[in-house]
XYZ file of C-alpha atoms in Angstrom:
257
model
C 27.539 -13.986 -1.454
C 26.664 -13.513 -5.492
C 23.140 -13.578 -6.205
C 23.437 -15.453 -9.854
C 21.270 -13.191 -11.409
C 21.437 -9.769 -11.085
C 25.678 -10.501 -10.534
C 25.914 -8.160 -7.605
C 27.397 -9.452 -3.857
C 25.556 -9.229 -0.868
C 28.413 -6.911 0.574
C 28.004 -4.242 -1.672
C 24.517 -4.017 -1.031
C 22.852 -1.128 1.157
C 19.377 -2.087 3.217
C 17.231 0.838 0.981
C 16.996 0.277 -2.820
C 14.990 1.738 -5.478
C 13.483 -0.360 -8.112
C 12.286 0.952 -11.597
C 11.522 -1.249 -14.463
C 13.823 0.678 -17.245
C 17.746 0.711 -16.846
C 18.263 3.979 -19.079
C 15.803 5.417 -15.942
C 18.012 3.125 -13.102
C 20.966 5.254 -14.549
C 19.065 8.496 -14.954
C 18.353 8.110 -10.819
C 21.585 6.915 -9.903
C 22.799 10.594 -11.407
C 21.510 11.835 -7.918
C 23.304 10.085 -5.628
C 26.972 10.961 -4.816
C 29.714 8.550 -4.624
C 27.488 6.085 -7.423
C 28.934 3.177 -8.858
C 27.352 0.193 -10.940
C 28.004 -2.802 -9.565
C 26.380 -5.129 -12.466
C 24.026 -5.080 -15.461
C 22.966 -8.328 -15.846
C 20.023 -8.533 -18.699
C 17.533 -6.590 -17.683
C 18.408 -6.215 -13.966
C 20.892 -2.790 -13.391
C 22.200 -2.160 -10.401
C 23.632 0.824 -8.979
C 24.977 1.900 -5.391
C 25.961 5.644 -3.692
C 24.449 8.066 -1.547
C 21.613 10.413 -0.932
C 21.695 13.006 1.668
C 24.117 10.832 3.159
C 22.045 7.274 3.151
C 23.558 4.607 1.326
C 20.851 3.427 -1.329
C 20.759 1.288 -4.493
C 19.080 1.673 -7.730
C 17.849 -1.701 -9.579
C 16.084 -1.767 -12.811
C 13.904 -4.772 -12.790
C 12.307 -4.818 -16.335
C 9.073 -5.494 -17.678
C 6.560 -7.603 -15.634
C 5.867 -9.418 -12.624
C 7.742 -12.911 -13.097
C 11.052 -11.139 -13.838
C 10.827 -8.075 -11.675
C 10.211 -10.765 -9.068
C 13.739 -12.650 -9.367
C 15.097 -9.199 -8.602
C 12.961 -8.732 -5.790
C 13.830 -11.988 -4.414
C 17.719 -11.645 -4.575
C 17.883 -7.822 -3.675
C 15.955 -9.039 -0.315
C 18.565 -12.309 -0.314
C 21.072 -9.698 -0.518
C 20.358 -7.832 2.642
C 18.061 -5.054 1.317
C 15.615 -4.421 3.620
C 13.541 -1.104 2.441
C 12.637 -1.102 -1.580
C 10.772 1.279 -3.736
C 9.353 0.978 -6.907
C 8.952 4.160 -9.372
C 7.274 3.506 -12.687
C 4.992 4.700 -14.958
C 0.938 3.002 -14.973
C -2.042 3.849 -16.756
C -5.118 5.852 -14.952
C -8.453 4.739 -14.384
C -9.835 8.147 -13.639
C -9.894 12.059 -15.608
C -9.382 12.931 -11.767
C -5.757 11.385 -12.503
C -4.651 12.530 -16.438
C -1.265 12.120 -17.642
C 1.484 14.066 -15.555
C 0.109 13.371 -12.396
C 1.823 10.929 -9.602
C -0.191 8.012 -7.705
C 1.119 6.582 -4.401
C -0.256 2.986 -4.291
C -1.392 1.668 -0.962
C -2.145 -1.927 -1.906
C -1.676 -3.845 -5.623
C -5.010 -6.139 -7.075
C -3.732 -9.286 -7.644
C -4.591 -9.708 -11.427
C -1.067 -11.082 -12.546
C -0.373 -14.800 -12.377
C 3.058 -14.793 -10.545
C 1.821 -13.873 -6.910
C -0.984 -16.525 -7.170
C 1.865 -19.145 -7.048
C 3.261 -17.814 -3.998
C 0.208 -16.765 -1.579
C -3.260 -17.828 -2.020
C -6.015 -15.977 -3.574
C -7.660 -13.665 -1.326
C -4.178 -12.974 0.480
C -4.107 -9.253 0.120
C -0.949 -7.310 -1.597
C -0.360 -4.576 0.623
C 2.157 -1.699 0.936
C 4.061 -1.385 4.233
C 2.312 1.638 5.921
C 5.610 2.981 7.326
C 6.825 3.234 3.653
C 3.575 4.606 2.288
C 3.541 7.450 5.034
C 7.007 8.517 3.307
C 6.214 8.594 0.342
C 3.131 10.728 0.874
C 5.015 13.330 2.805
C 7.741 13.616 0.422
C 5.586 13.542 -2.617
C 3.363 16.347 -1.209
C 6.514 18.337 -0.302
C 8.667 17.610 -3.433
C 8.421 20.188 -6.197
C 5.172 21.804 -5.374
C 3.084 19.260 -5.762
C -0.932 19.559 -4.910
C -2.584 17.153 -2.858
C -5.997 15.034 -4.651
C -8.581 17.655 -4.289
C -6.446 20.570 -5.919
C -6.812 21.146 -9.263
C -3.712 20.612 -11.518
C -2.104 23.829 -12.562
C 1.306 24.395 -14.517
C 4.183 23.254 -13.842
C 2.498 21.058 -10.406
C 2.463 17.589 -10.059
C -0.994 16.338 -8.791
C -0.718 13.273 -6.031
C -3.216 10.384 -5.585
C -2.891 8.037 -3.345
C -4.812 4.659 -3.289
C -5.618 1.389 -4.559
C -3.761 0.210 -7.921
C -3.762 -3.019 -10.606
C -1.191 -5.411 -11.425
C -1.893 -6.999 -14.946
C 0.359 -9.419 -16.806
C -0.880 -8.016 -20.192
C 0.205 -4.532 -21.772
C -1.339 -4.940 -25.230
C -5.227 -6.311 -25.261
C -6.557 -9.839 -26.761
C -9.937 -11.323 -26.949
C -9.983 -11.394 -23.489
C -11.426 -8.407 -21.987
C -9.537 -6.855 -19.465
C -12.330 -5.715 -16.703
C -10.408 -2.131 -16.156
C -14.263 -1.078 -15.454
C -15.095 -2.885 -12.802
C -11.874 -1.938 -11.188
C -12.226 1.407 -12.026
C -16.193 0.903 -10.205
C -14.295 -0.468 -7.106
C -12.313 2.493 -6.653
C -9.011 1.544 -7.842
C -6.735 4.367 -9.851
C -4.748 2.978 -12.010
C -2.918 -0.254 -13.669
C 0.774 -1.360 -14.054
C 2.652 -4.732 -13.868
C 4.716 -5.211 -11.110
C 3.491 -3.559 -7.929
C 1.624 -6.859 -6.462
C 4.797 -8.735 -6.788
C 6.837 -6.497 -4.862
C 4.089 -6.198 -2.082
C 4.095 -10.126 -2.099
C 7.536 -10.353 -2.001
C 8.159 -8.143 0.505
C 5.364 -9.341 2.876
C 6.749 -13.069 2.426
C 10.390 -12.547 3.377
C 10.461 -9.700 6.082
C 11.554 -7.066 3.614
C 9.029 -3.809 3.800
C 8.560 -2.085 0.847
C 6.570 0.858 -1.333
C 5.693 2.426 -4.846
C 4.860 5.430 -6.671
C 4.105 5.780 -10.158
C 3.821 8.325 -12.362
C 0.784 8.431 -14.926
C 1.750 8.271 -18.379
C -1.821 7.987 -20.160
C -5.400 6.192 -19.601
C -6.017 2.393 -18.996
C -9.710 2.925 -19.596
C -11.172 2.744 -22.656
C -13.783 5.139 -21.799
C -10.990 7.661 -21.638
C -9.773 6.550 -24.475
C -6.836 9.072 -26.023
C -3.631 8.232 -28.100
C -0.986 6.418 -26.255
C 2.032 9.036 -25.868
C 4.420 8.397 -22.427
C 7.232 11.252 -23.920
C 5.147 14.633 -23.117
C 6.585 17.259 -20.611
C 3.998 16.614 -18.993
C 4.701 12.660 -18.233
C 8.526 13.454 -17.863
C 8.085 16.084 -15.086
C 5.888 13.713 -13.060
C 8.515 10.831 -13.906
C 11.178 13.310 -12.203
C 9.011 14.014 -9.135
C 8.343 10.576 -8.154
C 12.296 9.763 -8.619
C 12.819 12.916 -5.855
C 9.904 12.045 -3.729
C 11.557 8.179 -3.603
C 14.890 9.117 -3.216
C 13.804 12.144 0.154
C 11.009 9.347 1.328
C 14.295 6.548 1.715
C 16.531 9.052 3.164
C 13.375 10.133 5.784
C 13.183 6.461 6.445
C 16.511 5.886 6.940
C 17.276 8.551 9.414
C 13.937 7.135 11.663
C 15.614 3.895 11.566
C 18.503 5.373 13.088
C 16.701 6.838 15.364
């Protein structure tokens, strides 16, 4: 069957996926796995297939955004993919968390309009804990990475995991965007597409988790000049790419169990 918008067929399509909202970094991934081949790039939406460690997997890119990184959602799921993974980039809401560290998110805030279509509000956007687990273990275990309470040193990738925020807006307006209170609440950081997978995923069956790497500071208390292309930000990029890729290929091999 073709899913009409990302062109791929449901027969090409392996149950674990990665999604990532840039196709230069869907291709940069798909690098990793053996036997790769792209199967479509359709606008925004890239898609790649091989294997890791000997797990057939996909790569997606999804774009920018909740309403469009949901039609991929959607159809990968319609497609047969059972297990996804987002890696991206988000901004911290803590010092605890500076650029070049790595944030496994347990559970989106609902601030985007998209998922408030689909559930109602109040109806929680929640990571699948199976998924979560992985990705904690691998991240932990990938490229020397410390856990929250170490202290960042060179050349280590420091791991949070907790609560982050899905906003629809990148840029600010005249609106203020309440990163304080969220900040007060205890969540760690903000991106734009995390509470739409978790939604997704939760509707249709599909189970599904995310890591992102912290590329700079969404509060303006923080405040520091916006710059995503340091080492720094490019090493973490890298570890939560290997930590997705070993955290699939751990889940894989329980499910085949």
């Amino acid at each position: 069957m073709l899913m009409p918008i990302l062109q791929i067929h449901s027969e090409d399509m392996p149950a674990y996926a990665i999604v990532c909202g840039d196709p230069a970094r869907a291709e940069k991934i798909s690098r990793k796995l053996e036997q790769v081949r792209e199967l479509a790039f359709s606008r925004e939406y890239r898609t790649f297939v091989g294997q890791y460690e000997g797990v057939q997997m996909a790569v997606v890119s999804h774009g920018v955004g909740s309403p469009g990184a949901a039609v991929c959602f959607e159809e990968l799921i319609r497609a047969g993919v059972t297990t996804l993974i987002r890696v991206g980039t988000a901004g911290s809401y803590t010092a605890d968390y500076p650029a070049g560290s790595v944030i496994v998110s347990t559970a989106a805030v609902r601030t985007d309009g998209l998922t408030r279509q689909l559930v109602p509000d109040g109806f929680p956007a929640v990571a699948d804990i199976g998924v979560t687990q992985a990705l904690i273990e691998a991240a932990r275990g990938t490229g020397g990475a410390t856990v929250a309470s170490d202290a960042p040193t060179a050349g280590v990738t420091k791991v949070g995991v907790g609560i982050t925020v899905t906003l629809d807006a990148f840029f600010t307006g005249v609106e203020e965007i309440p990163h304080r209170k969220y900040k007060q609440a205890g969540a760690l950081a903000a991106e734009m597409e995390i509470a739409a997978l978790y939604i997704i995923s939760t509707l249709r069956g599909a189970r599904a988790g995310a890591i992102v790497a912290i590329d700079g500071f969404a509060d303006s208390d923080l405040a520091a000049e916006y710059d995503p292309h340091t080492d720094a930000v490019a090493n973490a990029v890298e570890h939560e790419i290997n930590t997705a890729l070993q955290a699939l290929a751990t889940l894989a091999r329980q499910d085949q169990a």
